[in-house]
Coordinates of C-alpha atoms in Angstrom, one line a residue:
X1 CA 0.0 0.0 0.0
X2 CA 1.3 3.4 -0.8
X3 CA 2.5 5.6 2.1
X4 CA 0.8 9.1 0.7
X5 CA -3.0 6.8 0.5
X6 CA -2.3 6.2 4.5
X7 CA -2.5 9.7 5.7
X8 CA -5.5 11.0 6.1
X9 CA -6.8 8.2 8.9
X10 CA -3.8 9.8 10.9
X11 CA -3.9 13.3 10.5
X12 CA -0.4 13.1 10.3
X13 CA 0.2 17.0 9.6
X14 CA -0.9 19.3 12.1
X15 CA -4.4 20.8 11.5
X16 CA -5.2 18.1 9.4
X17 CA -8.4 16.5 10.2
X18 CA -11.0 14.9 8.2
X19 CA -14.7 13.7 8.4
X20 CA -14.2 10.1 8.8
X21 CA -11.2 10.1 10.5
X22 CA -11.1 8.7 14.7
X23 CA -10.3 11.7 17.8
X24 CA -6.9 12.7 17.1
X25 CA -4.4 10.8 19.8
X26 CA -3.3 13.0 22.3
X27 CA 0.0 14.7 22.1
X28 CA 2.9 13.1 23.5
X29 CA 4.4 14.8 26.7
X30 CA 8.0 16.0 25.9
X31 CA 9.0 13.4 29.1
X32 CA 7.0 10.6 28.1
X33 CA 7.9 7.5 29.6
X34 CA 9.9 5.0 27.5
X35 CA 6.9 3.1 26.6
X36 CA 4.1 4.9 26.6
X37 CA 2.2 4.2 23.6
X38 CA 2.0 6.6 20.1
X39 CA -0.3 5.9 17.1
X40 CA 1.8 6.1 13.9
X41 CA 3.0 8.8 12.1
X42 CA 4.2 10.1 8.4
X43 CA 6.8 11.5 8.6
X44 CA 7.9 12.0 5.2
X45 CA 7.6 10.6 1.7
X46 CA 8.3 7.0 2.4
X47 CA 9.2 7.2 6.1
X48 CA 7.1 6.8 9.1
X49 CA 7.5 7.4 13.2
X50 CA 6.4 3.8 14.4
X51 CA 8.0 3.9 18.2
X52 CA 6.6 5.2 21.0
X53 CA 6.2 8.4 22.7
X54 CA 9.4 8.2 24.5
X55 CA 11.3 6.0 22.0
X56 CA 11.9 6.6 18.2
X57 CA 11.5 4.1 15.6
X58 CA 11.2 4.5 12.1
X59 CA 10.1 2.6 9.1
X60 CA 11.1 3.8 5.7
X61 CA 9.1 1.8 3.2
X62 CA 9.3 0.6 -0.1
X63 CA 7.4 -2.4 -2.8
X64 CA 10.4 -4.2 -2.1
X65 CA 10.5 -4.4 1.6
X66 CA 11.0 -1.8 4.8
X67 CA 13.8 -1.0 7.1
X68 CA 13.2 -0.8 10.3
X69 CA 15.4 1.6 12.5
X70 CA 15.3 1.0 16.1
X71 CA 13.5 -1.6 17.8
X72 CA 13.2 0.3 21.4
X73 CA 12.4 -1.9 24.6
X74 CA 11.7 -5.3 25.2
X75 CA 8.2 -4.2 26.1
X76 CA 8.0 -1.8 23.6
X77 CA 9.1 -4.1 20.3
X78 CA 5.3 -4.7 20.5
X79 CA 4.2 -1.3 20.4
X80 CA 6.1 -1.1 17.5
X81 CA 5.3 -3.9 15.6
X82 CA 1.4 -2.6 16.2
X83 CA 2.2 0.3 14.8
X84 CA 3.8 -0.9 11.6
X85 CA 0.3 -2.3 11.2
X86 CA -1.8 0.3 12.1
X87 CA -0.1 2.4 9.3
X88 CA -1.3 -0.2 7.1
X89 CA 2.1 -2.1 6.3
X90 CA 3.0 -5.6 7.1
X91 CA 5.7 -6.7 9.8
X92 CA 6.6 -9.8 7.6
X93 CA 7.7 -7.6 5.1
X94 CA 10.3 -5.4 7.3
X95 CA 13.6 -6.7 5.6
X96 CA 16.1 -5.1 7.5
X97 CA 16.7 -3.7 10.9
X98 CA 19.5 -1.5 11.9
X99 CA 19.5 0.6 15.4
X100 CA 20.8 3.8 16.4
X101 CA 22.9 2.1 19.7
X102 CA 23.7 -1.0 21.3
X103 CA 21.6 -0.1 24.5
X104 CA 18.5 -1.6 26.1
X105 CA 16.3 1.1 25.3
X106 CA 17.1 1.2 21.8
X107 CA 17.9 -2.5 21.2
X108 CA 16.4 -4.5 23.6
X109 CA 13.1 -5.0 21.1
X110 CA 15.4 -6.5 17.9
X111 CA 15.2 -9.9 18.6
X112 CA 12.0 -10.1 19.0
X113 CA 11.1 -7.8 16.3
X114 CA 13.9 -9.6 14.2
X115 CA 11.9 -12.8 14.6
X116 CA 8.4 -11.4 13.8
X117 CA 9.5 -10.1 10.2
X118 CA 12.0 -12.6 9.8
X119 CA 14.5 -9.5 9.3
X120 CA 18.1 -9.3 8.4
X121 CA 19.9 -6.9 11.4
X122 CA 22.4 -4.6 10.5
X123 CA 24.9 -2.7 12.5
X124 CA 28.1 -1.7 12.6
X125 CA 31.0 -3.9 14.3
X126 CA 30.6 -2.2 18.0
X127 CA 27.3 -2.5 18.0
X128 CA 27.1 -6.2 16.5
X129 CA 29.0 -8.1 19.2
X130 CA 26.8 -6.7 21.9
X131 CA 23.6 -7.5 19.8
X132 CA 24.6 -10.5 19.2
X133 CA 25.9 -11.4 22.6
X134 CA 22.8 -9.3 24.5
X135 CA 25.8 -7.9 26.8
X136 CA 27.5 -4.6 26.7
X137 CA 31.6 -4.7 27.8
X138 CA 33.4 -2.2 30.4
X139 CA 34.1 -0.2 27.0
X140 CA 30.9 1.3 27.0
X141 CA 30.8 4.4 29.4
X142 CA 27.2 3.3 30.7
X143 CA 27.9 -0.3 31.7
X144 CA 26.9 -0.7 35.0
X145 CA 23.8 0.9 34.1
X146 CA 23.0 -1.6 31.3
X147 CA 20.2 -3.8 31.6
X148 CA 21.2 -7.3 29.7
X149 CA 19.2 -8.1 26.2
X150 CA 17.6 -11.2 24.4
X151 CA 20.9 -12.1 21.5
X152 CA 19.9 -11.0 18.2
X153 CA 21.2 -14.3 15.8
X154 CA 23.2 -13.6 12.4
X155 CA 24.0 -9.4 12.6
X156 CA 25.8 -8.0 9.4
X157 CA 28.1 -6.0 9.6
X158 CA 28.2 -2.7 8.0
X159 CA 31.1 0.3 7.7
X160 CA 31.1 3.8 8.2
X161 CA 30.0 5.6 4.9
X162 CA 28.4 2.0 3.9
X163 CA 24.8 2.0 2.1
X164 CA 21.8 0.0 2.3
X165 CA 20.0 -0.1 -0.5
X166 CA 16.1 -1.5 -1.1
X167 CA 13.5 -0.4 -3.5
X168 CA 15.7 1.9 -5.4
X169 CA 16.8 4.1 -2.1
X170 CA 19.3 4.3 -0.2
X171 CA 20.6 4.8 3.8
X172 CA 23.9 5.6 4.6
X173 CA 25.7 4.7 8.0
X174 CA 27.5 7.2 9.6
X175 CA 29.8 6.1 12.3
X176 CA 29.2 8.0 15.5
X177 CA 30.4 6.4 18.5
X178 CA 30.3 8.5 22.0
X179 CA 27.3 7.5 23.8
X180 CA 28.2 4.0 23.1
X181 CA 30.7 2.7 21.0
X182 CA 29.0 1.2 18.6
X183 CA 26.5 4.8 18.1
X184 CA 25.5 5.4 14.3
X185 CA 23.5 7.7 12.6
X186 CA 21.2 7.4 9.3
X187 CA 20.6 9.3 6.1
X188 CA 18.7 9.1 3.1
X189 CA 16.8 11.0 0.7
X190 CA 13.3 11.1 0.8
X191 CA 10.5 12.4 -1.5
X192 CA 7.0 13.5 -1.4
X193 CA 4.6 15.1 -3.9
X194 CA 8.3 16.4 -5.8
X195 CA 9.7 18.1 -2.9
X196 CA 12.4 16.4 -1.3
X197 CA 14.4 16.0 1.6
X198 CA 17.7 14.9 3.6
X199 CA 16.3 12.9 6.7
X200 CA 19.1 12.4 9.1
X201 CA 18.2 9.8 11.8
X202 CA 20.9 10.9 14.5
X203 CA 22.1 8.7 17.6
X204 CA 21.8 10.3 21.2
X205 CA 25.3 12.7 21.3
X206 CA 25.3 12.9 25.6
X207 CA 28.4 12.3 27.4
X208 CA 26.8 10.0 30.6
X209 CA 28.6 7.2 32.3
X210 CA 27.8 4.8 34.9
X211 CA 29.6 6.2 38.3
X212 CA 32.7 4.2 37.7
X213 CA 33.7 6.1 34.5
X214 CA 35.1 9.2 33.8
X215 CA 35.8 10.7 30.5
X216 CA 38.8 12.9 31.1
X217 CA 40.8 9.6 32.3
X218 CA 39.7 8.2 28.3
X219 CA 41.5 10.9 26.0
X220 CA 40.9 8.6 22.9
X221 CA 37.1 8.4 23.6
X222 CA 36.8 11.9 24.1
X223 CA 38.7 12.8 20.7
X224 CA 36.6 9.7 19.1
X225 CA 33.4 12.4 20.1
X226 CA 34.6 15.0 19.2
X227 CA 35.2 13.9 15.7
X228 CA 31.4 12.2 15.7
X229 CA 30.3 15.9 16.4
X230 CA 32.1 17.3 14.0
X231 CA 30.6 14.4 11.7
X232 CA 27.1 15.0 12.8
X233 CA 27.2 19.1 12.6
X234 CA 27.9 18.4 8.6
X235 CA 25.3 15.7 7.8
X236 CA 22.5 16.5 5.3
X237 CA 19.6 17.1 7.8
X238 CA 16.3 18.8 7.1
X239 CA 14.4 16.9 8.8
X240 CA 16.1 16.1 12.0
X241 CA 15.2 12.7 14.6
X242 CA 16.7 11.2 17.2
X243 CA 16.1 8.5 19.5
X244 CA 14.8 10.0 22.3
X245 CA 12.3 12.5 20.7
X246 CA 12.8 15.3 23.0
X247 CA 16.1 15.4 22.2
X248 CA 15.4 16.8 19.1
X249 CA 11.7 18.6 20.0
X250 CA 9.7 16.1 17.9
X251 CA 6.9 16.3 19.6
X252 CA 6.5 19.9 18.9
X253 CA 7.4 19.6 15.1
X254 CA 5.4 16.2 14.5
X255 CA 1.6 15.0 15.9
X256 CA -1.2 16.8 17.7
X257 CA 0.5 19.0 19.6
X258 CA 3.1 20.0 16.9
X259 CA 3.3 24.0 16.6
X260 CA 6.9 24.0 14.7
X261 CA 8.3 23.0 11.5
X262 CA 9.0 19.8 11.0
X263 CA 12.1 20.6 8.8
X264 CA 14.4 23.1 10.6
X265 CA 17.4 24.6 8.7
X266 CA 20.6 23.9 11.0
X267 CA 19.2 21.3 13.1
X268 CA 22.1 18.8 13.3
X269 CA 24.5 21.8 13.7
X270 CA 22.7 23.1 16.2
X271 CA 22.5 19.5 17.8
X272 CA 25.8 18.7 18.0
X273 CA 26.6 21.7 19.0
X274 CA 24.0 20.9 22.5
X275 CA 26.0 18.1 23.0
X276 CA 29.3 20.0 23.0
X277 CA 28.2 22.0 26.1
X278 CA 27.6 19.8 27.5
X279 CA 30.7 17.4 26.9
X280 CA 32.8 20.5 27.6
X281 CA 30.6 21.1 31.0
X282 CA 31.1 17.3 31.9
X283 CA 35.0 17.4 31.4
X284 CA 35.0 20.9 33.8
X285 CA 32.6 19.1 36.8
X286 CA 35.4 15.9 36.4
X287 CA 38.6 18.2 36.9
X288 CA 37.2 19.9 39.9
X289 CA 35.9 16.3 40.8
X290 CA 38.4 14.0 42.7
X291 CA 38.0 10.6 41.6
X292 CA 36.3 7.6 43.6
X293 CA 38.3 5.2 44.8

């Protein structure tokens, strides 16, 4: 079923409302809860919001099959796969899944996900050996605060600057590790009604840690985040997203209670250059900050 016959029963624009459509959902809080639920939305040509209100994923369709980015919690993976069908499309026919970061709120759905569509999973080598393992190492700055996930069988591995191609388009992996090591970002080009746009699905940029880590004693990971914001202020990026939605506002620019633009000129600039603030701010607390021993 084509995307663009699919969005009048969602009102998927804000103002948009129609005679036989149901009561518009209520807006999702900007602190939703993880897994509170969210009816679909389009977001753009081929691409649809399918997560919940405090967790992004995304489905970007085709004839040929959809990929699936994201597969939030182990309670939410069903969530999700409701919404793929409420939008009209079929689970079965989600071909691949690829994920933002190797982390239980983002990844803990896949393998259950993987196994309702039957999915090839994709990620990047970081990411892959914790899918696949369901376990996160002491490389990960977050580690103690990791909850364990189901293993997700057979992940392929793909490379920085890599595409994935299905239905004649294409997303590109960006590496950007920093939250996690194995953090990656999405682009592709998407088209609606001849106006088109750069859609950059862009992994959570915050410096956090578990209590037992501290950034300034890892120069190399610092410098490895510095260059992924340098990466991520330079993507193509009208239309930003991000895994948590109120890192990136969505909730104003997308549903009921949207009141923005969707697209915002400089949003991944303007992104990255949050998360340098508060890198910076995080390095300054650690030097005035005696170590635990």
């Amino acid at each position: 079923m084509a995307a663009v016959a699919l969005l009048a029963p969602f009102a998927v624009r804000a103002g948009a409302t129609s005679a036989a459509s149901p009561a518009p959902a209520p807006a999702c809080a900007a602190d939703a809860g993880w897994d509170d639920p969210s009816p679909p939305y389009h977001l753009h040509g081929d691409t649809w919001f399918v997560g919940t209100c405090g967790i992004t994923a995304l489905l970007v369709t085709s004839p040929q099959g959809h990929v699936l980015l994201d597969g939030g919690t182990a309670k939410g993976a069903a969530l999700i796969e409701a919404n793929i069908r409420a939008a009209g499309f079929r689970v079965e026919d989600v071909r691949y899944i690829v994920g933002s970061h190797e982390h239980f709120d983002h990844a803990g759905g896949i393998a259950a996900l993987q196994k309702a569509s039957g999915a090839t999973v994709v990620a990047r080598e970081p990411a892959a050996v914790v899918l696949e393992s369901g376990r996160s190492g002491r490389e990960d700055p977050q580690f103690a605060m990791l909850d364990a996930m189901a293993p997700v069988a057979g992940v392929r591995r793909i490379g920085d600057g890599e595409e994935l191609s299905l239905g004649g388009w294409r997303l590109t992996a960006h590496a950007t590790p920093g939250h996690s090591p194995g953090g990656t970002s999405w682009t592709w080009r998407s088209c609606e009604n001849g106006a088109c746009a750069d859609i950059a699905y862009v992994d959570s940029l915050t410096a956090i840690s578990d209590d037992e880590w501290r950034f300034s004693d890892h120069p190399d990971y610092v410098a490895s985040l510095r260059r992924t914001l340098d990466a991520v202020a330079v993507l193509p990026c009208d239309i930003l997203v991000t895994p948590h939605p109120s890192a990136s506002d969505l909730w104003s620019r997308l549903g009921p209670g949207a009141r923005q633009p969707l697209a915002q000129e400089g949003a991944c600039r303007a992104y990255a250059g949050k998360a340098r603030e508060r890198l910076d701010k995080r390095l300054a607390d650690e030097a005035t900050t005696p170590p635990q021993r």
